[in-house]
Amino acid sequence: MEYMFKFCNLPDDKSTIKVVNEAASRLHYKLKGMNLETLDISDYNKKYFGSLLGNLHSNLQRYAYILVWSITKIDVPLNKLVFLDYGGGSGMLSLLAKECNIGTVIYNDIYDVSARDAELIGKAIGEQADYYIPGDIDEVIDFLKNNSINCNVIANYDVIEHIYDIEEFLKKISLISNNNLRVFFSSGANPYNPFIKRKLTKYHQMCELVDREQVFGDKERDLLEAYSKIRTKLIKSLNPNLSEDQVAYLVTATRGMVESDIQKAVNEFSASGSITLKQKYPQYPTNTCDPYTGNWAEHLMDIYQLRNILQSENFQADIWRGYYGDSNTLLKCLAARSLNFLIKNSGRYGLVLSPFFTLCGNIAPPSSN
């Protein structure tokens, strides 16, 4: 199967694997000839979606893996299935879902520019999702409720590491359905892979301490100023009477907080001389986020704690290992397949080698008996 990771764990459902593999092949053909310059999309997605097209085969393997596990052996025919691509970004997962003839495909992203661009890209190749919802989980829940839609599957890639309050999000997702629900959240912010962890901690420090210049393809909402400088200004504006040492303390203490929480921390400190609001993952002290949007800079998290949260919400949940896609050179392909073999046969220790992890789970409605 050309669009399945080599030597990875796949479901014992050959018919679904065949459907997704053939859909990925067709989508590859449609996307390969796409000229993004002819579309009225943002520079951000010309750059980002263009980068996905540059290594299209490998990226389609990843999305095919996510999709095949999301829809396998589910008690709903594909043409009746409701699939939610939450935080869909470029929309490639939605495109693949539509190519599989899934009954209802819903795209969502908190960034309205991405939602608009994803719809234009879908129209351009005739694979438009059924709905495009800009906003966060609350907007999605309201939309589904108002339209009497129950989701069967919610899936994504590289989303959960950006959600400001991931615990609150996980506690809300059961609200998108009154029926059986499957979740499949894959993330490249794998804290168990030492190479990824080292790379991301350096990225955290850059976002926290270094101003950057605007370049082609930046998101309009992305900040150019270092996060610590922005928090410094916010803290001083909230309480101009603070000393420089107090400001410096609060800048450090509020790392990884959004503006509303920074305000709470400053108010508490001003009243009591201390703060009780702390980072939720102190084992990863370099974590930081955009103080205005709460968008995490590749949040390193306790992924088994995330599993426990889902389990507390009546999901059967687990953490799975991710795999490498084929590359453009034979040597890299051989290396990726060798690593996949090791990952597959190393149990949970395979996370040390994995390029991503997946938080997956299933929930069923309570029995009527």
Coordinates of N, CA and C in Angstrom, one line a residue, residues 121-327:
I121 N -9.0 26.2 -1.4 CA -8.3 25.1 -1.9 C -9.2 23.9 -2.2
G122 N -10.1 23.6 -1.3 CA -11.1 22.6 -1.6 C -11.9 22.8 -2.8
K123 N -12.4 24.0 -3.1 CA -13.1 24.3 -4.3 C -12.3 24.1 -5.5
A124 N -11.0 24.5 -5.4 CA -10.1 24.4 -6.6 C -9.9 23.0 -7.1
I125 N -10.0 22.0 -6.2 CA -9.8 20.6 -6.7 C -11.1 19.8 -6.6
G126 N -12.2 20.5 -6.2 CA -13.5 19.7 -6.2 C -13.6 18.8 -5.0
E127 N -12.9 19.2 -3.9 CA -13.0 18.3 -2.7 C -13.4 19.2 -1.5
Q128 N -14.3 20.1 -1.7 CA -14.7 21.0 -0.6 C -15.4 20.3 0.6
A129 N -15.0 20.6 1.8 CA -15.7 20.1 2.9 C -17.1 20.6 3.0
D130 N -18.0 19.9 3.7 CA -19.4 20.2 3.8 C -19.6 21.5 4.6
Y131 N -18.8 21.7 5.6 CA -18.9 22.9 6.5 C -17.5 23.4 6.8
Y132 N -17.3 24.7 6.9 CA -16.1 25.3 7.4 C -16.5 26.2 8.6
I133 N -15.9 25.9 9.8 CA -16.2 26.6 11.0 C -15.0 27.3 11.6
P134 N -14.9 28.6 11.5 CA -13.8 29.3 12.2 C -14.1 29.4 13.6
G135 N -13.1 29.3 14.5 CA -13.3 29.4 15.9 C -12.7 28.3 16.7
D136 N -12.9 28.3 18.0 CA -12.4 27.2 18.9 C -13.5 26.2 19.2
I137 N -13.3 25.4 20.2 CA -14.2 24.3 20.5 C -15.6 24.7 20.8
D138 N -15.7 25.9 21.5 CA -17.0 26.4 21.9 C -17.8 26.7 20.6
E139 N -17.2 27.4 19.6 CA -17.9 27.7 18.4 C -18.3 26.4 17.6
V140 N -17.5 25.4 17.7 CA -17.8 24.1 17.0 C -19.0 23.5 17.7
I141 N -19.0 23.4 19.0 CA -20.1 22.8 19.8 C -21.4 23.6 19.5
D142 N -21.3 24.9 19.5 CA -22.6 25.7 19.2 C -23.1 25.4 17.8
F143 N -22.1 25.4 16.8 CA -22.5 25.1 15.4 C -23.2 23.7 15.3
L144 N -22.6 22.7 15.9 CA -23.1 21.4 15.7 C -24.5 21.3 16.4
K145 N -24.6 21.9 17.6 CA -25.9 21.9 18.3 C -27.0 22.6 17.5
N146 N -26.7 23.7 17.0 CA -27.7 24.5 16.2 C -28.1 23.8 14.9
N147 N -27.2 23.0 14.4 CA -27.5 22.3 13.2 C -27.9 20.8 13.4
S148 N -28.0 20.4 14.6 CA -28.4 19.0 15.0 C -27.5 18.0 14.4
I149 N -26.2 18.3 14.5 CA -25.2 17.4 13.9 C -24.4 16.7 15.1
N150 N -24.3 15.3 14.9 CA -23.5 14.6 15.9 C -22.3 14.0 15.2
C151 N -21.1 14.3 15.7 CA -19.9 13.8 15.1 C -19.7 12.4 15.5
N152 N -19.1 11.6 14.6 CA -18.6 10.3 14.9 C -17.1 10.2 15.2
V153 N -16.4 11.1 14.5 CA -14.9 11.1 14.6 C -14.4 12.6 14.7
I154 N -13.4 12.8 15.5 CA -12.7 14.0 15.5 C -11.2 13.7 15.5
A155 N -10.5 14.3 14.5 CA -9.1 14.0 14.4 C -8.3 15.2 13.9
N156 N -7.0 15.1 14.1 CA -6.1 16.2 13.7 C -4.7 15.9 13.8
Y157 N -3.8 16.7 13.3 CA -2.4 16.6 13.4 C -1.8 17.9 13.8
D158 N -0.9 17.9 14.7 CA -0.2 19.1 15.2 C -1.2 20.2 15.6
V159 N -2.1 19.9 16.5 CA -3.1 20.8 17.0 C -3.0 20.9 18.5
I160 N -3.1 19.8 19.2 CA -3.2 19.8 20.6 C -2.1 20.5 21.3
E161 N -0.9 20.6 20.7 CA 0.2 21.2 21.4 C 0.1 22.7 21.3
H162 N -0.9 23.3 20.6 CA -1.1 24.7 20.5 C -2.3 25.2 21.3
I163 N -3.2 24.3 21.8 CA -4.4 24.7 22.5 C -4.0 25.2 23.9
Y164 N -4.4 26.4 24.3 CA -4.0 27.0 25.5 C -4.4 26.1 26.7
D165 N -5.6 25.8 26.9 CA -6.1 25.0 28.0 C -6.5 23.6 27.5
I166 N -5.5 22.8 27.3 CA -5.7 21.5 26.7 C -6.6 20.6 27.6
E167 N -6.6 20.8 28.9 CA -7.4 20.0 29.8 C -8.9 20.3 29.6
E168 N -9.1 21.6 29.5 CA -10.5 22.1 29.3 C -11.0 21.6 28.0
F169 N -10.2 21.6 26.9 CA -10.6 21.2 25.6 C -11.0 19.7 25.7
L170 N -10.1 18.9 26.3 CA -10.4 17.4 26.3 C -11.7 17.1 27.1
K171 N -12.0 17.9 28.1 CA -13.2 17.7 28.9 C -14.5 18.1 28.1
K172 N -14.3 18.9 27.0 CA -15.4 19.4 26.3 C -15.8 18.6 25.0
I173 N -14.8 17.8 24.6 CA -15.0 17.2 23.2 C -16.1 16.2 23.2
S174 N -16.5 15.6 24.3 CA -17.6 14.7 24.3 C -18.9 15.4 23.9
L175 N -18.9 16.7 24.0 CA -20.1 17.5 23.8 C -20.4 17.6 22.3
I176 N -19.5 17.2 21.4 CA -19.7 17.3 20.0 C -20.6 16.1 19.5
S177 N -20.9 15.2 20.3 CA -21.7 14.0 19.8 C -22.5 13.5 21.0
N178 N -23.7 13.0 20.6 CA -24.5 12.2 21.5 C -24.4 10.7 21.2
N179 N -23.6 10.4 20.2 CA -23.4 9.0 19.8 C -22.0 8.5 20.1
N180 N -21.6 7.4 19.6 CA -20.3 6.9 19.8 C -19.3 7.9 19.2
L181 N -18.2 8.2 19.8 CA -17.2 9.1 19.3 C -15.8 8.6 19.4
R182 N -15.1 8.8 18.3 CA -13.7 8.4 18.3 C -12.8 9.6 18.1
V183 N -11.7 9.7 18.9 CA -10.8 10.8 18.8 C -9.4 10.2 18.4
F184 N -8.7 11.0 17.6 CA -7.4 10.6 17.1 C -6.6 11.9 16.9
F185 N -5.8 12.3 18.0 CA -5.1 13.5 18.0 C -3.6 13.2 17.9
S186 N -3.0 13.5 16.8 CA -1.5 13.2 16.6 C -0.8 14.5 16.7
S187 N 0.4 14.5 17.3 CA 1.2 15.7 17.6 C 2.7 15.4 17.4
G188 N 3.4 16.3 16.8 CA 4.8 16.2 16.6 C 5.6 16.6 17.8
A189 N 4.9 17.2 18.8 CA 5.6 17.7 20.1 C 5.8 16.5 21.0
N190 N 6.6 15.5 20.6 CA 6.8 14.3 21.3 C 7.8 14.5 22.4
P191 N 7.5 14.6 23.7 CA 8.5 14.8 24.7 C 9.4 13.7 25.0
Y192 N 9.1 12.5 24.5 CA 9.9 11.3 24.8 C 11.1 11.2 23.8
N193 N 10.9 11.8 22.6 CA 12.0 11.8 21.6 C 13.0 12.8 22.0
P194 N 14.3 12.5 22.4 CA 15.2 13.5 22.8 C 15.6 14.5 21.8
F195 N 15.6 14.1 20.5 CA 16.0 15.0 19.4 C 14.9 16.1 19.2
I196 N 13.6 15.6 19.3 CA 12.5 16.6 19.2 C 12.5 17.5 20.4
K197 N 12.6 16.9 21.6 CA 12.6 17.7 22.8 C 13.7 18.8 22.8
R198 N 14.9 18.5 22.3 CA 16.0 19.4 22.3 C 15.6 20.5 21.3
K199 N 15.1 20.2 20.1 CA 14.8 21.1 19.1 C 13.7 22.1 19.6
L200 N 12.7 21.5 20.2 CA 11.6 22.4 20.7 C 11.9 23.3 21.8
T201 N 12.8 22.8 22.7 CA 13.2 23.7 23.8 C 14.0 24.9 23.3
K202 N 14.8 24.7 22.3 CA 15.5 25.8 21.6 C 14.5 26.8 21.0
Y203 N 13.5 26.2 20.4 CA 12.4 27.0 19.8 C 11.7 27.8 20.8
H204 N 11.4 27.2 22.0 CA 10.8 27.9 23.1 C 11.6 29.1 23.5
Q205 N 12.9 28.9 23.6 CA 13.8 30.0 24.1 C 13.8 31.1 23.1
M206 N 13.8 30.8 21.8 CA 13.8 31.8 20.7 C 12.5 32.6 20.8
C207 N 11.3 32.0 20.9 CA 10.1 32.7 21.0 C 10.0 33.6 22.3
E208 N 10.6 33.1 23.3 CA 10.5 33.8 24.6 C 11.5 35.0 24.7
L209 N 12.6 34.9 24.0 CA 13.7 35.9 24.3 C 14.1 36.7 23.1
V210 N 13.8 36.2 21.9 CA 14.4 36.9 20.7 C 13.3 37.5 19.8
D211 N 13.5 38.8 19.5 CA 12.6 39.4 18.5 C 13.0 38.8 17.1
R212 N 12.0 38.8 16.2 CA 12.3 38.3 14.9 C 11.7 39.3 13.8
E213 N 12.2 39.1 12.6 CA 11.8 40.0 11.5 C 10.7 39.3 10.8
Q214 N 9.8 40.0 10.2 CA 8.7 39.5 9.5 C 9.2 39.0 8.1
V215 N 8.8 37.8 7.8 CA 9.2 37.2 6.5 C 7.9 36.7 5.8
F216 N 8.1 36.5 4.5 CA 7.0 36.0 3.6 C 6.4 34.8 4.2
G217 N 5.0 34.8 4.3 CA 4.3 33.6 4.8 C 4.0 33.6 6.3
D218 N 4.4 34.6 7.0 CA 4.0 34.7 8.4 C 2.5 34.8 8.6
K219 N 2.0 34.2 9.6 CA 0.6 34.5 10.0 C 0.5 36.0 10.4
E220 N -0.6 36.6 10.0 CA -0.8 38.0 10.4 C -0.9 38.2 11.9
R221 N -1.4 37.2 12.6 CA -1.6 37.3 14.0 C -0.3 36.9 14.8
D222 N 0.7 36.4 14.2 CA 1.9 36.0 14.9 C 2.7 37.2 15.3
L223 N 3.2 37.1 16.5 CA 4.0 38.2 17.1 C 5.4 38.2 16.6
L224 N 6.0 39.4 16.4 CA 7.4 39.6 16.1 C 8.3 39.8 17.3
E225 N 7.6 40.4 18.3 CA 8.4 40.7 19.5 C 8.5 39.5 20.5
A226 N 9.6 39.4 21.2 CA 9.8 38.3 22.1 C 8.6 38.3 23.2
Y227 N 8.2 37.1 23.5 CA 7.1 36.9 24.4 C 7.4 37.6 25.8
S228 N 8.6 37.4 26.2 CA 9.0 38.0 27.6 C 8.9 39.5 27.5
K229 N 9.2 40.2 26.4 CA 9.1 41.6 26.3 C 7.6 42.0 26.4
I230 N 6.8 41.3 25.7 CA 5.3 41.6 25.7 C 4.8 41.5 27.1
R231 N 5.1 40.4 27.8 CA 4.6 40.2 29.2 C 5.1 41.4 30.1
T232 N 6.4 41.8 29.8 CA 6.9 42.9 30.6 C 6.0 44.2 30.5
K233 N 5.7 44.5 29.2 CA 4.8 45.7 29.0 C 3.5 45.5 29.6
L234 N 2.9 44.3 29.5 CA 1.6 44.0 30.0 C 1.6 44.2 31.5
I235 N 2.6 43.6 32.2 CA 2.7 43.7 33.7 C 2.9 45.1 34.1
K236 N 3.7 45.9 33.5 CA 3.9 47.3 33.9 C 2.6 48.1 33.7
S237 N 1.9 47.8 32.6 CA 0.6 48.6 32.4 C -0.4 48.2 33.4
L238 N -0.4 47.0 33.9 CA -1.4 46.5 34.9 C -1.1 47.1 36.2
N239 N 0.2 47.3 36.6 CA 0.6 47.9 37.9 C 1.8 48.7 37.7
P240 N 1.7 50.0 37.4 CA 2.9 50.8 37.2 C 3.8 51.0 38.4
N241 N 3.2 50.6 39.6 CA 4.0 50.9 40.8 C 4.9 49.7 41.2
L242 N 5.0 48.7 40.4 CA 5.9 47.6 40.7 C 7.3 48.0 40.5
S243 N 8.2 47.5 41.3 CA 9.6 47.7 41.1 C 10.1 46.9 39.9
E244 N 11.3 47.2 39.5 CA 11.9 46.4 38.4 C 12.1 45.0 38.8
D245 N 12.5 44.7 40.0 CA 12.7 43.4 40.5 C 11.4 42.6 40.5
Q246 N 10.3 43.3 41.0 CA 9.0 42.7 41.0 C 8.5 42.4 39.6
V247 N 8.7 43.3 38.7 CA 8.3 43.0 37.3 C 9.1 41.8 36.7
A248 N 10.4 41.8 37.0 CA 11.2 40.7 36.5 C 10.7 39.3 37.0
Y249 N 10.4 39.4 38.3 CA 9.8 38.1 38.9 C 8.5 37.7 38.3
L250 N 7.6 38.7 38.0 CA 6.3 38.3 37.4 C 6.5 37.9 36.0
V251 N 7.4 38.5 35.3 CA 7.7 38.1 33.9 C 8.0 36.6 33.8
T252 N 8.9 36.2 34.8 CA 9.3 34.8 34.8 C 8.1 33.9 35.3
A253 N 7.4 34.4 36.3 CA 6.3 33.6 36.9 C 5.1 33.4 36.0
T254 N 4.9 34.4 35.0 CA 3.8 34.3 34.1 C 4.1 33.7 32.7
R255 N 5.3 33.2 32.6 CA 5.7 32.5 31.4 C 4.7 31.4 31.1
G256 N 4.1 31.4 29.8 CA 3.1 30.4 29.5 C 1.7 30.8 29.9
M257 N 1.5 32.1 30.1 CA 0.2 32.5 30.5 C -0.4 33.5 29.4
V258 N -1.7 33.4 29.2 CA -2.4 34.3 28.3 C -2.7 35.6 29.1
E259 N -3.1 36.7 28.4 CA -3.3 38.0 29.0 C -4.2 38.0 30.2
S260 N -5.3 37.3 30.1 CA -6.3 37.2 31.2 C -5.7 36.6 32.5
D261 N -4.9 35.6 32.3 CA -4.2 34.9 33.4 C -3.1 35.8 34.0
I262 N -2.4 36.5 33.1 CA -1.4 37.4 33.5 C -2.0 38.5 34.4
Q263 N -3.1 39.0 34.0 CA -3.8 40.0 34.9 C -4.2 39.4 36.2
K264 N -4.7 38.2 36.3 CA -5.0 37.6 37.6 C -3.8 37.4 38.4
A265 N -2.7 37.0 37.8 CA -1.4 36.9 38.6 C -0.9 38.2 39.1
V266 N -1.0 39.2 38.3 CA -0.5 40.6 38.7 C -1.4 41.1 39.9
N267 N -2.7 40.9 39.7 CA -3.6 41.4 40.8 C -3.4 40.6 42.1
E268 N -3.2 39.3 42.0 CA -2.9 38.5 43.2 C -1.6 38.9 43.8
F269 N -0.6 39.1 43.0 CA 0.7 39.5 43.6 C 0.6 40.9 44.2
S270 N -0.1 41.8 43.6 CA -0.2 43.2 44.1 C -0.9 43.2 45.5
A271 N -1.8 42.2 45.7 CA -2.6 42.1 46.9 C -1.9 41.3 48.0
S272 N -1.2 40.3 47.6 CA -0.6 39.3 48.6 C 0.9 39.2 48.6
G273 N 1.5 39.6 47.5 CA 2.9 39.4 47.4 C 3.4 38.1 46.8
S274 N 2.4 37.3 46.4 CA 2.7 36.0 45.8 C 1.7 35.6 44.8
I275 N 1.9 34.6 44.0 CA 0.9 34.1 43.1 C 0.8 32.6 43.2
T276 N -0.4 32.1 43.0 CA -0.7 30.7 43.1 C -0.9 30.0 41.7
L277 N -1.1 30.8 40.7 CA -1.3 30.3 39.4 C 0.1 29.9 38.8
K278 N 0.2 28.6 38.5 CA 1.5 28.1 38.0 C 1.4 27.3 36.7
Q279 N 2.5 27.1 36.0 CA 2.5 26.3 34.8 C 2.0 24.9 35.2
K280 N 1.3 24.2 34.3 CA 0.7 22.9 34.5 C 1.8 21.8 34.3
Y281 N 2.8 22.1 33.5 CA 3.8 21.1 33.2 C 5.2 21.6 33.6
P282 N 5.5 21.6 34.9 CA 6.8 22.2 35.4 C 8.0 21.4 35.0
Q283 N 7.8 20.1 34.5 CA 8.9 19.3 34.1 C 9.4 19.8 32.7
Y284 N 8.7 20.7 32.1 CA 9.1 21.3 30.8 C 9.1 22.9 31.0
P285 N 10.1 23.4 31.7 CA 10.1 24.8 32.1 C 10.3 25.8 31.0
T286 N 10.7 25.3 29.8 CA 10.9 26.2 28.7 C 9.6 26.6 27.9
N287 N 8.5 25.8 28.2 CA 7.3 26.1 27.5 C 6.9 27.6 27.6
T288 N 6.4 28.1 26.5 CA 5.9 29.5 26.5 C 4.8 29.6 25.5
C289 N 4.0 30.7 25.6 CA 2.9 30.9 24.7 C 2.8 32.4 24.3
D290 N 2.1 32.6 23.3 CA 1.7 34.0 22.8 C 0.8 34.6 23.9
P291 N 1.2 35.7 24.6 CA 0.5 36.3 25.7 C -0.9 36.8 25.3
Y292 N -1.1 37.1 24.0 CA -2.4 37.6 23.5 C -3.4 36.5 23.1
T293 N -2.9 35.5 22.4 CA -3.8 34.5 21.9 C -3.8 33.2 22.7
G294 N -2.7 33.0 23.5 CA -2.6 31.7 24.2 C -2.0 30.6 23.4
N295 N -1.7 30.9 22.2 CA -1.1 29.8 21.2 C 0.2 29.4 21.7
W296 N 0.3 28.1 22.1 CA 1.6 27.6 22.7 C 2.6 27.4 21.6
A297 N 3.9 27.7 21.9 CA 5.0 27.4 21.0 C 5.4 26.0 21.1
E298 N 4.7 25.1 20.4 CA 4.9 23.6 20.5 C 5.0 23.1 21.9
H299 N 3.9 23.1 22.6 CA 3.8 22.8 24.0 C 4.2 21.4 24.3
L300 N 5.2 21.2 25.1 CA 5.6 19.9 25.6 C 4.8 19.6 26.8
M301 N 4.1 18.4 26.8 CA 3.1 18.1 27.8 C 3.4 16.7 28.4
D302 N 2.8 16.4 29.5 CA 2.7 15.0 30.0 C 1.6 14.3 29.3
I303 N 2.0 13.6 28.3 CA 1.0 13.0 27.4 C 0.2 11.9 28.0
Y304 N 0.8 11.3 29.0 CA 0.0 10.3 29.8 C -1.0 10.9 30.7
Q305 N -0.7 12.1 31.1 CA -1.7 12.9 31.9 C -2.9 13.2 31.0
L306 N -2.6 13.5 29.7 CA -3.7 13.8 28.8 C -4.6 12.5 28.6
R307 N -3.9 11.4 28.5 CA -4.7 10.1 28.4 C -5.6 10.0 29.6
N308 N -5.0 10.3 30.8 CA -5.8 10.1 32.0 C -7.0 11.0 32.0
I309 N -6.9 12.2 31.5 CA -8.0 13.2 31.4 C -9.1 12.6 30.6
L310 N -8.7 12.0 29.4 CA -9.8 11.4 28.5 C -10.4 10.3 29.2
Q311 N -9.6 9.5 29.9 CA -10.2 8.3 30.7 C -11.2 8.8 31.7
S312 N -10.9 9.9 32.4 CA -11.8 10.4 33.4 C -13.1 10.9 32.8
E313 N -13.1 11.2 31.5 CA -14.3 11.6 30.7 C -15.0 10.4 30.1
N314 N -14.7 9.2 30.6 CA -15.3 8.0 30.1 C -14.9 7.5 28.7
F315 N -13.7 8.0 28.3 CA -13.1 7.4 27.1 C -12.2 6.2 27.4
Q316 N -12.2 5.3 26.5 CA -11.2 4.3 26.5 C -10.0 4.9 25.7
A317 N -8.9 5.3 26.4 CA -7.9 6.1 25.8 C -6.5 5.5 26.0
D318 N -5.7 5.9 25.0 CA -4.3 5.4 25.1 C -3.4 6.3 24.3
I319 N -2.1 6.1 24.5 CA -1.0 6.9 23.7 C -0.4 5.9 22.7
W320 N -0.4 6.3 21.5 CA 0.2 5.4 20.4 C 1.5 6.1 19.9
R321 N 2.3 5.3 19.3 CA 3.6 5.7 18.7 C 3.3 6.1 17.2
G322 N 4.1 7.1 16.8 CA 4.0 7.6 15.4 C 5.1 7.0 14.5
Y323 N 5.0 7.2 13.2 CA 6.0 6.6 12.3 C 6.4 7.6 11.3
Y324 N 7.5 7.2 10.5 CA 8.1 8.1 9.5 C 7.5 7.7 8.1
G325 N 7.3 8.8 7.3 CA 6.9 8.6 6.0 C 8.1 8.4 5.1
D326 N 7.9 8.0 3.8 CA 8.9 7.8 2.9 C 9.5 9.2 2.5
S327 N 10.8 9.2 2.2 CA 11.4 10.5 1.8 C 11.7 10.5 0.3

